Short mmCIF file of C-alpha atoms in Angstrom, two decimals:
data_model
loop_
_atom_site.label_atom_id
_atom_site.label_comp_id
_atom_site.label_asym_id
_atom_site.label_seq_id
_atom_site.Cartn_x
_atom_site.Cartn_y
_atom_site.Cartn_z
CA UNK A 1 -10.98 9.93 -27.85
CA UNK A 2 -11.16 10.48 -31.86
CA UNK A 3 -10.70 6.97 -32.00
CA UNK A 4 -14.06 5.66 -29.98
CA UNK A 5 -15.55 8.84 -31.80
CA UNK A 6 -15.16 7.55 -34.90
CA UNK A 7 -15.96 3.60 -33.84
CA UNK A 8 -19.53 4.87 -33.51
CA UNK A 9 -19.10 5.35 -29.70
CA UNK A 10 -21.59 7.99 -28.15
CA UNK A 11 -19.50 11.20 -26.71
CA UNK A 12 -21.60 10.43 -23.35
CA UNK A 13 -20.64 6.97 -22.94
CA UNK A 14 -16.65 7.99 -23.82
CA UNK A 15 -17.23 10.58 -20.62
CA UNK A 16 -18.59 7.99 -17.90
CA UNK A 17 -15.95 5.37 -18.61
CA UNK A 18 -13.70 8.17 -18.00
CA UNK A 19 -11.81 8.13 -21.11
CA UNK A 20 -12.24 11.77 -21.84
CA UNK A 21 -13.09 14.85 -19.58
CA UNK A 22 -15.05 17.92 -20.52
CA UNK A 23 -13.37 21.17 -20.20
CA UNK A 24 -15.06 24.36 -18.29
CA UNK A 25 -15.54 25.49 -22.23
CA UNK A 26 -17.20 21.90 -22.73
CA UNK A 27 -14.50 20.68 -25.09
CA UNK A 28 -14.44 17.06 -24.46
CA UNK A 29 -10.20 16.08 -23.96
CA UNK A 30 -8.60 12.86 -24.23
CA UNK A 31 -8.16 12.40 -20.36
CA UNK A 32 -4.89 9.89 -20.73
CA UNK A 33 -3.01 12.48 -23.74
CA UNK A 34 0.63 11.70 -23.64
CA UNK A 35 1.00 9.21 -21.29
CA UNK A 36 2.11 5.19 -21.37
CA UNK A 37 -1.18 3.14 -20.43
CA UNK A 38 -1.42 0.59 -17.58
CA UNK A 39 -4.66 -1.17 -17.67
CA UNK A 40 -6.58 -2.12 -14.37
CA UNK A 41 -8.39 -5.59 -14.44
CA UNK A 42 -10.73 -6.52 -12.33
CA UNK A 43 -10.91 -10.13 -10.58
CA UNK A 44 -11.62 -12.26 -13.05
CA UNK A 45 -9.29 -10.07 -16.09
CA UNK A 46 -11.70 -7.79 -17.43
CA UNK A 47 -10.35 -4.23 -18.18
CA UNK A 48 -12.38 -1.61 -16.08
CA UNK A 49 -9.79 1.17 -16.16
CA UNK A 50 -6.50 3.21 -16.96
CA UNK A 51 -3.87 5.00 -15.00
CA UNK A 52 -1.73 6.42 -17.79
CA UNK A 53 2.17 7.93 -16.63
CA UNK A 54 2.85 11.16 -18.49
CA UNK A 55 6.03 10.37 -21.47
CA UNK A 56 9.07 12.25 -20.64
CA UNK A 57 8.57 14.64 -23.73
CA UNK A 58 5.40 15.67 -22.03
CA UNK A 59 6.18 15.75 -18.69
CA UNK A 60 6.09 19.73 -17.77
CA UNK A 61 6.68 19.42 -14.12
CA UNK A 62 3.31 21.58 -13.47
CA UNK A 63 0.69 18.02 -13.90
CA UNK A 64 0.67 14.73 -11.82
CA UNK A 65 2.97 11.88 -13.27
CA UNK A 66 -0.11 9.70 -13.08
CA UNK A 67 -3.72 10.35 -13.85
CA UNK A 68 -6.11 7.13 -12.78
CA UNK A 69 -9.35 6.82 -14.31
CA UNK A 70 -12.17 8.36 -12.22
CA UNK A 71 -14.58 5.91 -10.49
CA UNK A 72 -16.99 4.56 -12.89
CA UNK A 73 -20.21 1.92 -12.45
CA UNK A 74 -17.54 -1.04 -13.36
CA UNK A 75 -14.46 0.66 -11.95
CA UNK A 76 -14.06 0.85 -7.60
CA UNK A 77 -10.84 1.91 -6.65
CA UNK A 78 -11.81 0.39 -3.07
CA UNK A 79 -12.73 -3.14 -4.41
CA UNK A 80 -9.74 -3.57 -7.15
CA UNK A 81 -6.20 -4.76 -6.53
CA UNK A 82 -4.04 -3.88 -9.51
CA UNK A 83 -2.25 -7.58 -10.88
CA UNK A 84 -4.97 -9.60 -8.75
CA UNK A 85 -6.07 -11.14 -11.89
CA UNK A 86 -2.52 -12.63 -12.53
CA UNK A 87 -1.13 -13.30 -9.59
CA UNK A 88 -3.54 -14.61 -7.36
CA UNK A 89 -3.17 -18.01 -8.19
CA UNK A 90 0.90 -17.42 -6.67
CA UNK A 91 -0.88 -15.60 -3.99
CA UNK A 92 -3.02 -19.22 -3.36
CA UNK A 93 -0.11 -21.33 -3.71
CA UNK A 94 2.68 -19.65 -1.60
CA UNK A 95 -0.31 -18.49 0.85
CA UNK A 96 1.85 -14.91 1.14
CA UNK A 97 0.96 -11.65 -0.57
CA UNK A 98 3.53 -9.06 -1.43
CA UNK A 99 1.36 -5.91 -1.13
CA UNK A 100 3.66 -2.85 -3.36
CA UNK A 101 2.34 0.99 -4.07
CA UNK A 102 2.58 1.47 -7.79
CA UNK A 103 2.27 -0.26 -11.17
CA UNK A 104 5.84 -0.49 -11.70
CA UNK A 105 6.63 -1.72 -8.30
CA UNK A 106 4.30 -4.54 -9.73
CA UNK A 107 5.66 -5.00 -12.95
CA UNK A 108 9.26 -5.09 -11.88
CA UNK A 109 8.95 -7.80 -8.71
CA UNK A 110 6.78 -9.72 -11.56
CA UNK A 111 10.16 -9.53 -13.97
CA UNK A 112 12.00 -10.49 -11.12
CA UNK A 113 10.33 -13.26 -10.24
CA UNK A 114 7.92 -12.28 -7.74
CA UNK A 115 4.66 -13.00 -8.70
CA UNK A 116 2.36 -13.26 -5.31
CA UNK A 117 2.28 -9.85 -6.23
CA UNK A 118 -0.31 -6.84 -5.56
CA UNK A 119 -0.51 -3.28 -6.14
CA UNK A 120 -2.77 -0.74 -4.34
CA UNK A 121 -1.57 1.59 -7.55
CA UNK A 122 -0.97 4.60 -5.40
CA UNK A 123 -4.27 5.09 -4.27
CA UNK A 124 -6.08 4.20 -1.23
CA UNK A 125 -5.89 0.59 0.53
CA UNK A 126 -9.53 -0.26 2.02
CA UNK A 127 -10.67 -2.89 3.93
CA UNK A 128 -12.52 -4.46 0.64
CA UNK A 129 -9.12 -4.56 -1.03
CA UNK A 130 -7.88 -6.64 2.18
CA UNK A 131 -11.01 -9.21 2.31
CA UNK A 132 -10.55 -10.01 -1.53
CA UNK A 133 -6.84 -11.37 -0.29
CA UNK A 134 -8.21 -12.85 3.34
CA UNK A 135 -9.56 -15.09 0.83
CA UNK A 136 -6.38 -16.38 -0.24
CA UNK A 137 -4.18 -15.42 2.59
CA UNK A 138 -3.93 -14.14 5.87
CA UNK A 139 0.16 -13.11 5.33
CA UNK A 140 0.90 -10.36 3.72
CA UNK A 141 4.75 -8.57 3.63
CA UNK A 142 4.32 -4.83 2.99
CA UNK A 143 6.42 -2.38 0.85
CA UNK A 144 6.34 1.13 0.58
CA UNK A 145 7.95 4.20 -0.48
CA UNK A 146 10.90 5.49 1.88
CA UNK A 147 9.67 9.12 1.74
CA UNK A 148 8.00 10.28 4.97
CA UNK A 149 4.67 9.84 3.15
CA UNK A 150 5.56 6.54 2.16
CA UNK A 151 6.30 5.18 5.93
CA UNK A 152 2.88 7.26 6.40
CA UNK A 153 1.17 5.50 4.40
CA UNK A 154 2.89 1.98 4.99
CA UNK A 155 1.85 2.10 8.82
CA UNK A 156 -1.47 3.30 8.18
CA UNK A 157 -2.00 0.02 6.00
CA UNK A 158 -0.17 -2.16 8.92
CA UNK A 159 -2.67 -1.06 11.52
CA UNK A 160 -5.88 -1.63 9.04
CA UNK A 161 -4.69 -5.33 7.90
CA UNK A 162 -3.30 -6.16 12.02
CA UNK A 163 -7.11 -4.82 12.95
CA UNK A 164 -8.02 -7.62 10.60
CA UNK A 165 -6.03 -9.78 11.68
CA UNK A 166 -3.84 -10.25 9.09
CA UNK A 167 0.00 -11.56 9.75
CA UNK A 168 2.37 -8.65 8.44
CA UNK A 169 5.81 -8.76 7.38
CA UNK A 170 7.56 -5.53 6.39
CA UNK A 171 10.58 -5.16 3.56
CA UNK A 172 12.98 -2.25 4.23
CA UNK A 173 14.96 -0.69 1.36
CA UNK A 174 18.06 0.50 2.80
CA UNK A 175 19.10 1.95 -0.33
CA UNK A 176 16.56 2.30 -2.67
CA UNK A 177 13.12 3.86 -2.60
CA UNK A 178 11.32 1.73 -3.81
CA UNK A 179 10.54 -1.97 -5.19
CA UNK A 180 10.79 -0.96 -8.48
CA UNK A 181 14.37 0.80 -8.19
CA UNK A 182 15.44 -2.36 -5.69
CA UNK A 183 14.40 -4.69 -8.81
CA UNK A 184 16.08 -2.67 -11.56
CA UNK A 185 19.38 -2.11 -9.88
CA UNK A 186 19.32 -5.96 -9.49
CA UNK A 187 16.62 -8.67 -9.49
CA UNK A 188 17.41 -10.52 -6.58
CA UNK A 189 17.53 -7.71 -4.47
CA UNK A 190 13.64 -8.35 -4.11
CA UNK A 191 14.22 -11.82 -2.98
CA UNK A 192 17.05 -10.92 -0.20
CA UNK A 193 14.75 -8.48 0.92
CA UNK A 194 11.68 -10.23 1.04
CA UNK A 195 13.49 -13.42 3.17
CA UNK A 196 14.71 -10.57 5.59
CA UNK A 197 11.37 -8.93 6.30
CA UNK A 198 10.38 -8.40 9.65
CA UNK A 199 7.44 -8.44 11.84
CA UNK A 200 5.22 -4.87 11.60
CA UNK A 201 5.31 -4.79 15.73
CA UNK A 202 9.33 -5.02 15.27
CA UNK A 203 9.32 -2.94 12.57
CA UNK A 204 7.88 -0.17 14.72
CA UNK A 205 10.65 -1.39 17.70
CA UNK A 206 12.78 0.05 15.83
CA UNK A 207 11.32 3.13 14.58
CA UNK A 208 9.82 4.56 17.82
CA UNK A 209 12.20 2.95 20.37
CA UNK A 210 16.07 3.24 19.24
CA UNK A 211 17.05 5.99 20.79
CA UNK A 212 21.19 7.10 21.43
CA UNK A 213 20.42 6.46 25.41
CA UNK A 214 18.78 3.77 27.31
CA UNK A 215 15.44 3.97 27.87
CA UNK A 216 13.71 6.25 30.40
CA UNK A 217 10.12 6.77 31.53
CA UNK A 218 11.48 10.25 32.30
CA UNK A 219 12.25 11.40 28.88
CA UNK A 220 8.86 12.40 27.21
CA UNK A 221 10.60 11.32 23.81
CA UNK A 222 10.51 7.98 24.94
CA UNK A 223 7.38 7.67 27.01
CA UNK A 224 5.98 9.25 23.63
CA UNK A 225 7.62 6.36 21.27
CA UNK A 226 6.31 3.75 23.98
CA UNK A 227 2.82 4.63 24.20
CA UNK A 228 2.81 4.69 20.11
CA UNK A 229 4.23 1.09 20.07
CA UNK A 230 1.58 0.31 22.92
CA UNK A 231 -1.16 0.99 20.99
CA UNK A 232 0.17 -0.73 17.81
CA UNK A 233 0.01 -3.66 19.64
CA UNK A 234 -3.52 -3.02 21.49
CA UNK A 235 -4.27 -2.92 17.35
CA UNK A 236 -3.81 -6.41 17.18
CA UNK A 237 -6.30 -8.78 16.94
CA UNK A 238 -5.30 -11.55 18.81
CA UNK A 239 -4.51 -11.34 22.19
CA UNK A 240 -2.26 -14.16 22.49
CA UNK A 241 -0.13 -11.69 19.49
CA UNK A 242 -0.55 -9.10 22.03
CA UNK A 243 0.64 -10.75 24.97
CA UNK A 244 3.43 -12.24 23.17
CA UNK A 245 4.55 -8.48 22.28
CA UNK A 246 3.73 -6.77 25.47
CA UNK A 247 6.49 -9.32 26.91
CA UNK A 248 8.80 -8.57 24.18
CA UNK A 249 8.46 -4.85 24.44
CA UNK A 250 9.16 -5.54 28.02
CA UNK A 251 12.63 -7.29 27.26
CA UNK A 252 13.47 -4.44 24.93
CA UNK A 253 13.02 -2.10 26.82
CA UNK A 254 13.58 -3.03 30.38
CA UNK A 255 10.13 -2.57 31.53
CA UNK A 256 7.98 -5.31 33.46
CA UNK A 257 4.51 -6.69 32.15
CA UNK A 258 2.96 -5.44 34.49
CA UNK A 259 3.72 -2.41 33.94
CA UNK A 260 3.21 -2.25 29.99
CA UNK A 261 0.00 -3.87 30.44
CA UNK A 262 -1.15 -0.77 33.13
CA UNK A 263 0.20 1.84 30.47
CA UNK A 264 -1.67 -0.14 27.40
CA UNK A 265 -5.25 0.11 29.09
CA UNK A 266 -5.24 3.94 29.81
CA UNK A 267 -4.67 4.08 25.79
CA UNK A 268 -7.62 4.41 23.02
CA UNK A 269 -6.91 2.41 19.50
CA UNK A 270 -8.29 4.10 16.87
CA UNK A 271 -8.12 2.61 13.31
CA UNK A 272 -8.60 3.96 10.33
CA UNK A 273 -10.85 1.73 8.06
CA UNK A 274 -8.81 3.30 4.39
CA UNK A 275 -5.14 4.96 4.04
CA UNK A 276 -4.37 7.44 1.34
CA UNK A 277 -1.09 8.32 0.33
CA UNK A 278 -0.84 11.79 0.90
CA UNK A 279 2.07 12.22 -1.73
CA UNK A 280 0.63 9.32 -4.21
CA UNK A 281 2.37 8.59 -7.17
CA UNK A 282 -0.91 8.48 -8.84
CA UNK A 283 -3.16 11.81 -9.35
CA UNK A 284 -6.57 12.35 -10.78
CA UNK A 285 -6.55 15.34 -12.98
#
């Protein structure tokens, strides 16, 4: 803040590109104090804004771990991608996004060699973050946290990109919680995990259908798991995709067509057009 101060920058102009904050005394505060920067580009490499993670020696346990600039007239969280400006050029050539929550999710599949990379940086995925890459792609494999709000926020973003018809491929950490920690226990892990991803509609096979019994329309557990799995795939755009997975629901399960098809059309799809992270790694002050 002193710095731009004493460049000759006006105090107003430090406030609305959200470099600084005023206090409820009006003291005007470095907004990013103690923290390591991560600049945000916008599509074509320009910087338009910060999130800055608090340094260990400042980290009190009582603020967020990251603070993101506030929206400003050249920074919109809903219409920048965090790396786009790098990678999308990988993104064009191996027509596959890898879509990751945070910076250093980014940075570290980057290191490791994965660089069709994109970060939503914690904060919320939109549908103008998913037409920027519709221009590249139409496959995307998805990574998120392995917290409850992570798998929250993971299958809110599946059912937003499969509205929009988007392909979607889903990496699983088994033992790590994120991309980041994957990548730094060893690079590769990235790329085993990546070449085992799996289809979102099987991903959600297996969360809302393994149970320790067969299946039975009977038990409301698993009438419950169906009819979530049902209208995942009434999500989907295509209805050759849904077809395809009402008849292998059917063979999962031991349930006819028929049937499956009956149960989808008494259900109502709603989708939500942005997903939050309701635990996201990065916090505005």
């Amino acid at each position: 803040n002193l710095y731009f101060l004493n460049s000759n920058y006006r105090p107003d102009d430090v406030l609305r590109a959200g470099l600084a904050f005023k206090t409820e005394k009006g003291t005007q505060l470095d907004r990013f104090r103690g923290r390591i920067m991560f600049p945000i580009k916008n599509n074509v490499g320009k910087t338009v804004g910060f999130t800055g993670r608090v340094l260990p020696e400042f980290d009190t346990g009582t603020m967020g771990k990251y603070v993101n600039s506030p929206e400003t007239p050249i920074f919109v969280k809903s219409k920048v991608l965090y790396g786009f400006d790098k990678s999308k050029e990988f993104i064009r050539e191996t027509k596959t996004a890898f879509l990751v929550e945070g910076q250093m999710d980014l940075i570290m599949s980057w290191q490791s060699g994965i660089k069709n990379v994109v970060a939503s940086s914690g904060t919320a995925l939109t549908t103008d973050h998913l037409r920027i890459l519709k221009r590249l792609t139409d496959q995307l494999i998805l990574s998120f946290d392995t917290d409850e709000a992570g798998f929250a926020a993971g299958e809110r973003a599946i059912d937003l990109a499969e509205n929009m018809d988007f392909n979607i491929k889903v990496v699983v950490f088994q033992d790590f919680k994120d991309a980041a920690e994957a990548a730094q226990a060893d690079p590769n892990n990235l790329a085993k995990a990546i070449s085992e991803a799996v289809p979102a509609t099987k991903f959600y096979f297996k969360k809302y259908l393994e149970f320790p019994d067969s299946f039975s329309s009977g038990n409301r557990e698993h009438l419950r798991g169906l009819r979530v799995v049902l209208s995942k795939i009434k999500n989907l755009a295509s209805p050759v995709e849904q077809s395809f997975w009402i008849k292998e629901l059917g063979t999962h399960i031991g349930v006819s067509e028929k049937t499956l098809s009956e149960e989808s059309e008494k259900l109502t799809v709603q989708t939500e057009k942005v997903y939050a992270n309701p635990s996201s790694k990065n916090e505005a002050p």
